[in-house]
PDB file of C-alpha atoms in Angstrom:
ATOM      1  CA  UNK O  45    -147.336-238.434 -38.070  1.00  0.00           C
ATOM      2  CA  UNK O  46    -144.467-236.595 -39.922  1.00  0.00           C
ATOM      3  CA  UNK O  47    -145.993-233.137 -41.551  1.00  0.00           C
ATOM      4  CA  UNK O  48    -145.161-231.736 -44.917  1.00  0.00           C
ATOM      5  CA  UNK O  49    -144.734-228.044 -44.155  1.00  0.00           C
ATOM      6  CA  UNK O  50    -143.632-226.141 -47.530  1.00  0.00           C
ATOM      7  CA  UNK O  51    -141.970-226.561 -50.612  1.00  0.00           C
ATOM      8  CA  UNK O  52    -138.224-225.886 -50.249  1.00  0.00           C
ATOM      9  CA  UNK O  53    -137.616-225.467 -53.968  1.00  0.00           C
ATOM     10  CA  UNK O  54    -137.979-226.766 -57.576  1.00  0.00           C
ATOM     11  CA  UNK O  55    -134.768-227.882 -59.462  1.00  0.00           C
ATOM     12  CA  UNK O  56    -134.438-227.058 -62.355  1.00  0.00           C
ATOM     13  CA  UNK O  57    -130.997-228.591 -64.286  1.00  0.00           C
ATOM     14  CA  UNK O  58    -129.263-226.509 -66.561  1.00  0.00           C
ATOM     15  CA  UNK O  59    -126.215-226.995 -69.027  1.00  0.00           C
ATOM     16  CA  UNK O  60    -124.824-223.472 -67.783  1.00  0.00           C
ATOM     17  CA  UNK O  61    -125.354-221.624 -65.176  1.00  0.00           C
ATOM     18  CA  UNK O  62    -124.367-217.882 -66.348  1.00  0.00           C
ATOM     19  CA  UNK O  63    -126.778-219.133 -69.449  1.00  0.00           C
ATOM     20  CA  UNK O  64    -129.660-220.105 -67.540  1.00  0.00           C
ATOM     21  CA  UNK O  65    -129.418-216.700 -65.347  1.00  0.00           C
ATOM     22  CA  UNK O  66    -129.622-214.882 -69.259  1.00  0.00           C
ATOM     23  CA  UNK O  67    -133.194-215.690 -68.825  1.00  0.00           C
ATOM     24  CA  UNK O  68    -134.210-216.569 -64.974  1.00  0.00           C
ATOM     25  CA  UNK O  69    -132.096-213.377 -63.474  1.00  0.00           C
ATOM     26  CA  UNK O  70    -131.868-211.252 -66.352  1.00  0.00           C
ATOM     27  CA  UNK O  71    -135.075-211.400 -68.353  1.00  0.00           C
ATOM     28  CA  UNK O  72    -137.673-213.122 -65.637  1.00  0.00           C
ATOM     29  CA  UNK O  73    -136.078-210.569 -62.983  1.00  0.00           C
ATOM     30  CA  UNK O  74    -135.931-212.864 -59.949  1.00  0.00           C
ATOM     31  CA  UNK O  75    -132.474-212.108 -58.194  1.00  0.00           C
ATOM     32  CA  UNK O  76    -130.342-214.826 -57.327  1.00  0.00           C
ATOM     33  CA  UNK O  77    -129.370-215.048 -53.855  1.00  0.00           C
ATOM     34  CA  UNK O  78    -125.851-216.988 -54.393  1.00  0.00           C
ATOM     35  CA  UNK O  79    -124.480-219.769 -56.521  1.00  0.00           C
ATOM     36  CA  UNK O  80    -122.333-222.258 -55.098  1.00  0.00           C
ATOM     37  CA  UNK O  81    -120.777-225.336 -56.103  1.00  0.00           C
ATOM     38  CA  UNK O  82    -122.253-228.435 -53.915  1.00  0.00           C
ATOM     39  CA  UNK O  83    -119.783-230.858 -54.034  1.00  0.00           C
ATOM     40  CA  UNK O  84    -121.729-233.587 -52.224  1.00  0.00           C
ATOM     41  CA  UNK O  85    -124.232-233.435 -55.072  1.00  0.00           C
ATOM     42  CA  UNK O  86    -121.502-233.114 -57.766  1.00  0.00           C
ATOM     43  CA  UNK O  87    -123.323-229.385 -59.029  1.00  0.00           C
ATOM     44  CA  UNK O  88    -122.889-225.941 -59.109  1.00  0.00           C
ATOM     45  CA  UNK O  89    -126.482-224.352 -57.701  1.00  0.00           C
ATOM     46  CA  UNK O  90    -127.992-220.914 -58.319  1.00  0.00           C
ATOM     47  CA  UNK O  91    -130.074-220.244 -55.582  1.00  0.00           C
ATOM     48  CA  UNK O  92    -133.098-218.155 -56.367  1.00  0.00           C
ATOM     49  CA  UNK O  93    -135.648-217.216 -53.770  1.00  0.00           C
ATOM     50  CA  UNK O  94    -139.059-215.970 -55.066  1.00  0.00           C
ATOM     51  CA  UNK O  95    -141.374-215.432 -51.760  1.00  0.00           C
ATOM     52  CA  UNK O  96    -140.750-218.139 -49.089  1.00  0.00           C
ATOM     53  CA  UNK O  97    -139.674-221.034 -51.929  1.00  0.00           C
ATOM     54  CA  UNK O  98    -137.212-220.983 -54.309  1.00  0.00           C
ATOM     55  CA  UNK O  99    -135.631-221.824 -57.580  1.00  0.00           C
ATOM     56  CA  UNK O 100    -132.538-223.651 -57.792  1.00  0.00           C
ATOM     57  CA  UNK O 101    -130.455-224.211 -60.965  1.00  0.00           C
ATOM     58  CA  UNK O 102    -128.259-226.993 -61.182  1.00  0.00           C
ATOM     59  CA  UNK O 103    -125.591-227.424 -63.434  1.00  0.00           C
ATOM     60  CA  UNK O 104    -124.132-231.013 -63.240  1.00  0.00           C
ATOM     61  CA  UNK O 105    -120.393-231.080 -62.390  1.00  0.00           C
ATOM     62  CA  UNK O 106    -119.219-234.744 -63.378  1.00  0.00           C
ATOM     63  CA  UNK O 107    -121.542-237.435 -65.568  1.00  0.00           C
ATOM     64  CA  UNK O 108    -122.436-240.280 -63.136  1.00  0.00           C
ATOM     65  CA  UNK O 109    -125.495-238.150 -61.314  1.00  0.00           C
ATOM     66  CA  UNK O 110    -129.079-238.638 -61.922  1.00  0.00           C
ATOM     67  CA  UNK O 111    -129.069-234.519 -63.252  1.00  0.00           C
ATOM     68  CA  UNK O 112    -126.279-235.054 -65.374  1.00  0.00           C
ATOM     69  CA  UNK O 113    -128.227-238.423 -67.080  1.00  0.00           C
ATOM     70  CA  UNK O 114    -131.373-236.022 -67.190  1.00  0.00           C
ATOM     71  CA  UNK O 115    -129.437-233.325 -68.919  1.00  0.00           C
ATOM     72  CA  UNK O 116    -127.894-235.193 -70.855  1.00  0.00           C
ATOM     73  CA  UNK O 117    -131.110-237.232 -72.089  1.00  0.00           C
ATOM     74  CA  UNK O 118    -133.647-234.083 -71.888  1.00  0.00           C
ATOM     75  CA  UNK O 119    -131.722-230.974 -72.264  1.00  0.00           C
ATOM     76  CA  UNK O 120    -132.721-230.229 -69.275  1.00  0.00           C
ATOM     77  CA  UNK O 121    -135.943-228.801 -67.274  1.00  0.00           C
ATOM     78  CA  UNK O 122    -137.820-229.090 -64.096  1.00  0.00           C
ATOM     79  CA  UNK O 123    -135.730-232.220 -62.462  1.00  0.00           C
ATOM     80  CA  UNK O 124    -137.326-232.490 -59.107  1.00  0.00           C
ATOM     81  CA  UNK O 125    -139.682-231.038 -56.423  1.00  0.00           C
ATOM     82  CA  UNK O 126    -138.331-230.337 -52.721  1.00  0.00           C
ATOM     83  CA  UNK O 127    -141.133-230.531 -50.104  1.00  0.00           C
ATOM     84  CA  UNK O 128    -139.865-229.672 -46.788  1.00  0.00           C
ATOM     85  CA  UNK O 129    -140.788-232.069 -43.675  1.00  0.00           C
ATOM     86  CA  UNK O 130    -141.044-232.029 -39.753  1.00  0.00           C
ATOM     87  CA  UNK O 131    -139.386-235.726 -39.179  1.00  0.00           C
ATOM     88  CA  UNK O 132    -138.071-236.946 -42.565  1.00  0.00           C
ATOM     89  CA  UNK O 133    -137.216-240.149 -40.450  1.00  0.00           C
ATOM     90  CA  UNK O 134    -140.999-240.467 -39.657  1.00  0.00           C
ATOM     91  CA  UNK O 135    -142.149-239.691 -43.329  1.00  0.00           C
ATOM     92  CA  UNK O 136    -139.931-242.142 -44.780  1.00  0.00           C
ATOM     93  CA  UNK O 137    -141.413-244.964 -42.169  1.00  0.00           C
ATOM     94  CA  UNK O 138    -145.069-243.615 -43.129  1.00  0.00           C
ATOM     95  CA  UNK O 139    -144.354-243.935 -46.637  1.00  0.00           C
ATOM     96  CA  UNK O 140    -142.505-247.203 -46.630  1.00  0.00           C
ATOM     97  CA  UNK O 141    -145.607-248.713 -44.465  1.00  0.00           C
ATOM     98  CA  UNK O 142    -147.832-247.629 -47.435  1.00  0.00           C
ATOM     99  CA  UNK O 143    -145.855-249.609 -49.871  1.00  0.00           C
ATOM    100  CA  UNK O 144    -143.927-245.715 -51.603  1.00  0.00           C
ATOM    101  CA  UNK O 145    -140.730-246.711 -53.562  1.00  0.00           C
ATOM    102  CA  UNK O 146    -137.510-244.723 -51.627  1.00  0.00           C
ATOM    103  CA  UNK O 147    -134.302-244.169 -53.284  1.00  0.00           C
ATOM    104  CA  UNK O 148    -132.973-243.120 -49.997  1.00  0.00           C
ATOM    105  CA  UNK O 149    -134.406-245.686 -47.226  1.00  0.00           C
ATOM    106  CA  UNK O 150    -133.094-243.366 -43.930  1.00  0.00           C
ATOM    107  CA  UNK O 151    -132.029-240.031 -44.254  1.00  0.00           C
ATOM    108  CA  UNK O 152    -128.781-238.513 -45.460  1.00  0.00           C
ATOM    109  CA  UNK O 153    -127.267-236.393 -42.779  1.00  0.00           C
ATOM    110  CA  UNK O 154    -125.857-233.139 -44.340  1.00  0.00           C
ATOM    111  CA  UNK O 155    -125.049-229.327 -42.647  1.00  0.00           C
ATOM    112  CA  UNK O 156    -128.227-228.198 -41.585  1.00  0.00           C
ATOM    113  CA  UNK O 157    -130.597-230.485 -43.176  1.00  0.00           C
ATOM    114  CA  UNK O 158    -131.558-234.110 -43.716  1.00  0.00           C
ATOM    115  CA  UNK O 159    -132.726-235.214 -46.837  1.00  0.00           C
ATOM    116  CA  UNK O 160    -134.160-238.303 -48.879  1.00  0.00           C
ATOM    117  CA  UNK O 161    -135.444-239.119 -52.320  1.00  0.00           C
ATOM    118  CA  UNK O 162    -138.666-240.736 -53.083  1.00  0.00           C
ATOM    119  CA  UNK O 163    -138.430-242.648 -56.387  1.00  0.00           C
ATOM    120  CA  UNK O 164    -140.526-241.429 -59.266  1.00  0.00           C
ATOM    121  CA  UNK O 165    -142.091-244.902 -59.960  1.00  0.00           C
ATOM    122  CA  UNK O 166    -144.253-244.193 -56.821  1.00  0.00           C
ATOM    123  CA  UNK O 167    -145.442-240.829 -57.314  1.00  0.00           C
ATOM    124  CA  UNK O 168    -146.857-240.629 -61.020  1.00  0.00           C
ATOM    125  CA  UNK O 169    -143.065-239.473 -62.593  1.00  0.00           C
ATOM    126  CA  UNK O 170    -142.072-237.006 -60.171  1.00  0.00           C
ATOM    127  CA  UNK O 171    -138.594-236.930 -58.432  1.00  0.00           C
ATOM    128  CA  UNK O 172    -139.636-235.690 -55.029  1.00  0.00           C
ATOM    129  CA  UNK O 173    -136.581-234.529 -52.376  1.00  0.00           C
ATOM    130  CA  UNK O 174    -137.697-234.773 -48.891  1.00  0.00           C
ATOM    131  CA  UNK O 175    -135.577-232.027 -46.305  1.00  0.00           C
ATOM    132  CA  UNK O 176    -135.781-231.786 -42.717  1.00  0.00           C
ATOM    133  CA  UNK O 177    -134.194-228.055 -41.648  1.00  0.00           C
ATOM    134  CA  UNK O 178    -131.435-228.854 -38.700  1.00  0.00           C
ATOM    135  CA  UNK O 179    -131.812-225.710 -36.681  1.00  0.00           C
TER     136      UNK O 179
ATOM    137  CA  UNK K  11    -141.202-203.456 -65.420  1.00  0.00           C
ATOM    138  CA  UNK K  12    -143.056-205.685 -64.585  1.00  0.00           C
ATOM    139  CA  UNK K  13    -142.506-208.074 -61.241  1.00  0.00           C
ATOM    140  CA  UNK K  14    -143.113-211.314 -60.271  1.00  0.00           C
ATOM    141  CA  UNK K  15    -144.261-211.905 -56.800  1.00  0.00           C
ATOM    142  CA  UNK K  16    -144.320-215.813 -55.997  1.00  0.00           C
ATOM    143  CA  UNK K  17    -145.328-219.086 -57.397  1.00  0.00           C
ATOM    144  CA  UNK K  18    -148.989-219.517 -57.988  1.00  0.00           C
ATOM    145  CA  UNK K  19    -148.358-223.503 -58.308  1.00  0.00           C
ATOM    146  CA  UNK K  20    -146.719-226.306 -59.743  1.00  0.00           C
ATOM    147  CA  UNK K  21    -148.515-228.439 -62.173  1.00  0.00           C
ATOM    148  CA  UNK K  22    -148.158-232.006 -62.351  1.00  0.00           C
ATOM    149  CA  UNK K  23    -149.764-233.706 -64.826  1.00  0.00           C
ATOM    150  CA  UNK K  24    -151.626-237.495 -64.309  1.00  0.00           C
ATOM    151  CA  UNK K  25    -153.520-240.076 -65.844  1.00  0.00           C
ATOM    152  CA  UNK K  26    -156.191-240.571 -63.126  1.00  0.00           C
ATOM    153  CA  UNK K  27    -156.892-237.444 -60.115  1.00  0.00           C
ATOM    154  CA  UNK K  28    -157.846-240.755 -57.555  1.00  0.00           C
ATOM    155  CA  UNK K  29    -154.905-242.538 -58.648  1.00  0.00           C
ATOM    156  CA  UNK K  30    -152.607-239.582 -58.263  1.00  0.00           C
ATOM    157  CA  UNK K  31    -154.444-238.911 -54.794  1.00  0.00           C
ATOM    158  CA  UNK K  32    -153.242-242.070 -52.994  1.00  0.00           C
ATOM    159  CA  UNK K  33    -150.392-240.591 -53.060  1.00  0.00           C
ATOM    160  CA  UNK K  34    -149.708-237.141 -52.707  1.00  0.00           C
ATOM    161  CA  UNK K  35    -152.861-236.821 -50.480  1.00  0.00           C
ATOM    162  CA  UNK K  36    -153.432-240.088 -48.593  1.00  0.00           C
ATOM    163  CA  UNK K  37    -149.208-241.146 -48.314  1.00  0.00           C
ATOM    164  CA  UNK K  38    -147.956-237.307 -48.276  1.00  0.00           C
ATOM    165  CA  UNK K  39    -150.614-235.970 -46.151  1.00  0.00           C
ATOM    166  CA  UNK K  40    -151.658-232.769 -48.409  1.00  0.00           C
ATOM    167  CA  UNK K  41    -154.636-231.798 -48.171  1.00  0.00           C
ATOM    168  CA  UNK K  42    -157.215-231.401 -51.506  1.00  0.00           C
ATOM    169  CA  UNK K  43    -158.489-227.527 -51.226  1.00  0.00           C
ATOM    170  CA  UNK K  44    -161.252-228.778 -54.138  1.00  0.00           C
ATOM    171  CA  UNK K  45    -161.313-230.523 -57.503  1.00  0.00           C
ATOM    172  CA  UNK K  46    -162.635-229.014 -60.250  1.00  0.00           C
ATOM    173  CA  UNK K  47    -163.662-229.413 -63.789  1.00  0.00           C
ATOM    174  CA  UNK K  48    -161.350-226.674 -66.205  1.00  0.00           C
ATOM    175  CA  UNK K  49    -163.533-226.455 -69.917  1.00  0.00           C
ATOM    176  CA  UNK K  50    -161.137-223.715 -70.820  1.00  0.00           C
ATOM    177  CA  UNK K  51    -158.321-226.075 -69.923  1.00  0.00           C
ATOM    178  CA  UNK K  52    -159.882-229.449 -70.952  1.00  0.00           C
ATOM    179  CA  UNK K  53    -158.746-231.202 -67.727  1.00  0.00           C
ATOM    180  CA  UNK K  54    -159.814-231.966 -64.104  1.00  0.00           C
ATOM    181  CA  UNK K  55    -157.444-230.466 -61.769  1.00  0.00           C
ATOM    182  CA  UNK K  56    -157.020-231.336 -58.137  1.00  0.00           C
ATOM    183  CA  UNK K  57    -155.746-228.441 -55.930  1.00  0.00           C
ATOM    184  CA  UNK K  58    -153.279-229.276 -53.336  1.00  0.00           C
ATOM    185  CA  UNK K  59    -152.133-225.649 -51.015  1.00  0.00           C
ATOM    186  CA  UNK K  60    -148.979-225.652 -49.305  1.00  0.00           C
ATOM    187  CA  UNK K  61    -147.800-223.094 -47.842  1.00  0.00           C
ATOM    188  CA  UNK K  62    -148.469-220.311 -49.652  1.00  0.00           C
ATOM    189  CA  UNK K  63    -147.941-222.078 -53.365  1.00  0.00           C
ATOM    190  CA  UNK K  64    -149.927-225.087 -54.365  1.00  0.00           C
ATOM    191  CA  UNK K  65    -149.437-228.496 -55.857  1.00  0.00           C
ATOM    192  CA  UNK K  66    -151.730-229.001 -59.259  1.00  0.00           C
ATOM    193  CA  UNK K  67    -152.682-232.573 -60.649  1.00  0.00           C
ATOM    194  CA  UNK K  68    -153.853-232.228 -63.792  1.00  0.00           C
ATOM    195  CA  UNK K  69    -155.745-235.256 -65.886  1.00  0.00           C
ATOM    196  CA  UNK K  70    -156.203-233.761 -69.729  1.00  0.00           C
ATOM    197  CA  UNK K  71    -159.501-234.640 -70.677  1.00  0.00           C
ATOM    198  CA  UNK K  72    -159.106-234.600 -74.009  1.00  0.00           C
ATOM    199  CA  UNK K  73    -156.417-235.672 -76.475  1.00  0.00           C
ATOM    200  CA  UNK K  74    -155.769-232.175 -78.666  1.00  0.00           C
ATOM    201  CA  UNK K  75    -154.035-230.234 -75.526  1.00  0.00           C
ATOM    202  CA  UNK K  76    -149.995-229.858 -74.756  1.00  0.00           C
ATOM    203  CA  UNK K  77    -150.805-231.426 -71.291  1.00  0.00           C
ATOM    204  CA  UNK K  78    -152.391-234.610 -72.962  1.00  0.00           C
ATOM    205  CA  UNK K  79    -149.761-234.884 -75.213  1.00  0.00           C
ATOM    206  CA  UNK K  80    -146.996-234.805 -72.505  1.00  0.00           C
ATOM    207  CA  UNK K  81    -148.967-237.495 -71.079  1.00  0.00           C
ATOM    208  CA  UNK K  82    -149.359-239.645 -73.836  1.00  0.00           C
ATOM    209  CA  UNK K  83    -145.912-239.158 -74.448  1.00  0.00           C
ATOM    210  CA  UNK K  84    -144.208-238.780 -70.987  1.00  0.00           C
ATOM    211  CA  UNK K  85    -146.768-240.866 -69.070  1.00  0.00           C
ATOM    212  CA  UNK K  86    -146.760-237.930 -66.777  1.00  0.00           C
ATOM    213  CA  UNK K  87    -144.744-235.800 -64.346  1.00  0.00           C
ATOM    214  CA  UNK K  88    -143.828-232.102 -63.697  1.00  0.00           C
ATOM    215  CA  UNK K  89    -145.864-230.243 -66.965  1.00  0.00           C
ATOM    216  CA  UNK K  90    -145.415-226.534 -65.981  1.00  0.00           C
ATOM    217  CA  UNK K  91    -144.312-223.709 -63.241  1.00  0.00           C
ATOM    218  CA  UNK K  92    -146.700-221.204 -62.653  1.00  0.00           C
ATOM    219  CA  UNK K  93    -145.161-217.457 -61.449  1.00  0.00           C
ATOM    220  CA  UNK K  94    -147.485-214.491 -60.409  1.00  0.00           C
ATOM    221  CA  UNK K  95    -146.487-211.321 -61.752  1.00  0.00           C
ATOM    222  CA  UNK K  96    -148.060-207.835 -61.177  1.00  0.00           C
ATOM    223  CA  UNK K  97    -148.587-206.802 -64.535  1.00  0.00           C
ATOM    224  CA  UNK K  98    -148.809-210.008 -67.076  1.00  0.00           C
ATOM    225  CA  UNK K  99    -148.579-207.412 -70.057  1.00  0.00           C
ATOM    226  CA  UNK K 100    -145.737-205.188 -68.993  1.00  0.00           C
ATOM    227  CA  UNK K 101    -143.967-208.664 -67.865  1.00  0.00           C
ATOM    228  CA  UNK K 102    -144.670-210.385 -71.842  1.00  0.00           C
ATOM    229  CA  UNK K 103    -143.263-206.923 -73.297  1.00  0.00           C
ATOM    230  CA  UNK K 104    -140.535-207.203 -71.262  1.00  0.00           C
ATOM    231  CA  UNK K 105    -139.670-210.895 -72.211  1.00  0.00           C
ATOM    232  CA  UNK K 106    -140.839-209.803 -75.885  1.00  0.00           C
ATOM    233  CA  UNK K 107    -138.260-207.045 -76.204  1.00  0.00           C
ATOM    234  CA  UNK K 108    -135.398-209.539 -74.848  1.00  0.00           C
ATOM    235  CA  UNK K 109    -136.019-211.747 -77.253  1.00  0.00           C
ATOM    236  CA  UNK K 110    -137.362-214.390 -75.258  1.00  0.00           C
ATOM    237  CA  UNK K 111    -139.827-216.573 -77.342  1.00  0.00           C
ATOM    238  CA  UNK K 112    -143.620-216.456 -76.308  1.00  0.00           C
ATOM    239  CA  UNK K 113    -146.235-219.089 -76.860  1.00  0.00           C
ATOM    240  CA  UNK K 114    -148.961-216.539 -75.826  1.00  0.00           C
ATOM    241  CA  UNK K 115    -147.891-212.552 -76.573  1.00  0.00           C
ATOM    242  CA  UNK K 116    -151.193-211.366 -75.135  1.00  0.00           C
ATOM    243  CA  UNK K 117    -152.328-212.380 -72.269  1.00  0.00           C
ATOM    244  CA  UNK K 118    -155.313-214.210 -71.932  1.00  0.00           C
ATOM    245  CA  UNK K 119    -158.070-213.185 -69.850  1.00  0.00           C
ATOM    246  CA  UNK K 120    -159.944-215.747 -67.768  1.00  0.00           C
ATOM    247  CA  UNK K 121    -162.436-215.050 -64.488  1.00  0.00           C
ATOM    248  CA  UNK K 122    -159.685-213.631 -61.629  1.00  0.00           C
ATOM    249  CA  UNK K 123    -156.995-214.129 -63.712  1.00  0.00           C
ATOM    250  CA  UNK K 124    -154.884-213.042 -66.554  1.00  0.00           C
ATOM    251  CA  UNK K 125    -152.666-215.516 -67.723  1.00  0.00           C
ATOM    252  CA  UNK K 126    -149.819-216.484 -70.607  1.00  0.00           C
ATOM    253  CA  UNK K 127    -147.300-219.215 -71.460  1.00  0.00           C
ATOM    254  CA  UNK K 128    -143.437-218.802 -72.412  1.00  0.00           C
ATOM    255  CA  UNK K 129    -142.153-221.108 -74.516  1.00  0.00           C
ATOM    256  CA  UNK K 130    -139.734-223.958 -73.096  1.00  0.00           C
ATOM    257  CA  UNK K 131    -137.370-223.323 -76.283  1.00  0.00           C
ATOM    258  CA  UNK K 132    -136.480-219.998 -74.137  1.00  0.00           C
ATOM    259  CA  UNK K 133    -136.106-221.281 -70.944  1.00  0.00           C
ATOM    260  CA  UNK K 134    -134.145-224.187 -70.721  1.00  0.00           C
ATOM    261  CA  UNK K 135    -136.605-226.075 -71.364  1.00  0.00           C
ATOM    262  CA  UNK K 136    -139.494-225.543 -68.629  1.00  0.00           C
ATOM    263  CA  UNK K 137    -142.926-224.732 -69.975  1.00  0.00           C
ATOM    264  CA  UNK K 138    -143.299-221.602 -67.692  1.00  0.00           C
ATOM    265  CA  UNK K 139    -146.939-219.696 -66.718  1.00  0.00           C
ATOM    266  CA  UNK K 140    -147.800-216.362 -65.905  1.00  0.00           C
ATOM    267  CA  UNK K 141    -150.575-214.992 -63.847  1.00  0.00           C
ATOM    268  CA  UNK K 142    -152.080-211.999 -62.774  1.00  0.00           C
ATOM    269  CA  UNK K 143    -154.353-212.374 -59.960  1.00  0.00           C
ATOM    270  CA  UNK K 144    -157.708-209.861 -60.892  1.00  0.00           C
ATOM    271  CA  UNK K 145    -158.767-209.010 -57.620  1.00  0.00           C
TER     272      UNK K 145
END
């Protein structure tokens, strides 16, 4: 059975990045590794590692994402919870058999990593982003 | 100044622990350290490690808190992000003196722990904990 091993990262969408780091870098003191735009996810990320997790800000580059709807309904906030995963394949099958609402049915293949969503209807309200680590 | 060392956990809040446990325990596959009745807190809580941070479900257990009013309001989801930091007074002078808004100034002191909330109006809108560990 797949194995949930850590959690990759909480995301946490912004409405500016050099804003958010006024209080995350600057007053919090956690140092921020890089930021990067993603284009595959339509974002620009701050990446901020505190131990072996991290924090990851995410500013919304174009309107027809799932952060850019939360920012724009919310302000923004804690927008989902990254576990990482031994087999996201095999999770996804184990979750599916016990009747867990996917967004993302079989993984999405990206550089070093696949990854899937489960939807919040099946986990009390919490976006939860599945990775496997491509070594 | 002050430092912050990892995240203690992630709390998530729910209406019912053995509800909330189908899932993240029985489909995800975490494993429950304990639950445990929190007076101070008025809620259950449900204790989920991984890796070296935890997952916490929290079910208010009365109606007069900020966690059952996110509930009542929300219907639950991702309440609050919990960071250790060395020294929670130094850390809530720090924040203090860069004008970052503080829903606790002091901290408060509980059995192992010292602990204190920032306000979400100065973060971007995540309701962000504090702890020091009392060892």
């Amino acid at each position: 059975m797949a194995k949930l091993t850590k959690i990759n990262h909480i995301a946490v969408v912004v409405p500016d990045i050099d804003e958010a780091l006024k209080f995350w870098r600057d007053a919090l003191g956690i140092a921020v590794d890089h930021v990067e735009d993603v284009p595959s996810q339509k974002s620009t990320v701050a990446f901020l590692p505190v131990a072996d997790t991290e924090v990851e800000l995410v500013k919304p580059t174009a309107p027809d994402t799932g952060a850019a709807k939360f920012l724009a309904e919310r302000g923004g906030g804690m927008h989902h919870l990254c576990f990482e995963v031994d087999d996201v394949a095999g999770m996804l099958a184990d979750l599916k058999a016990k009747g867990i609402r996917l967004i993302n049915e079989e993984p999405i293949e990206l550089p070093g990593r696949k990854m899937a969503f489960i939807h919040p209807k099946s986990t009390g309200g919490v976006l939860i982003e599945l990775y496997e680590i491509i070594k």
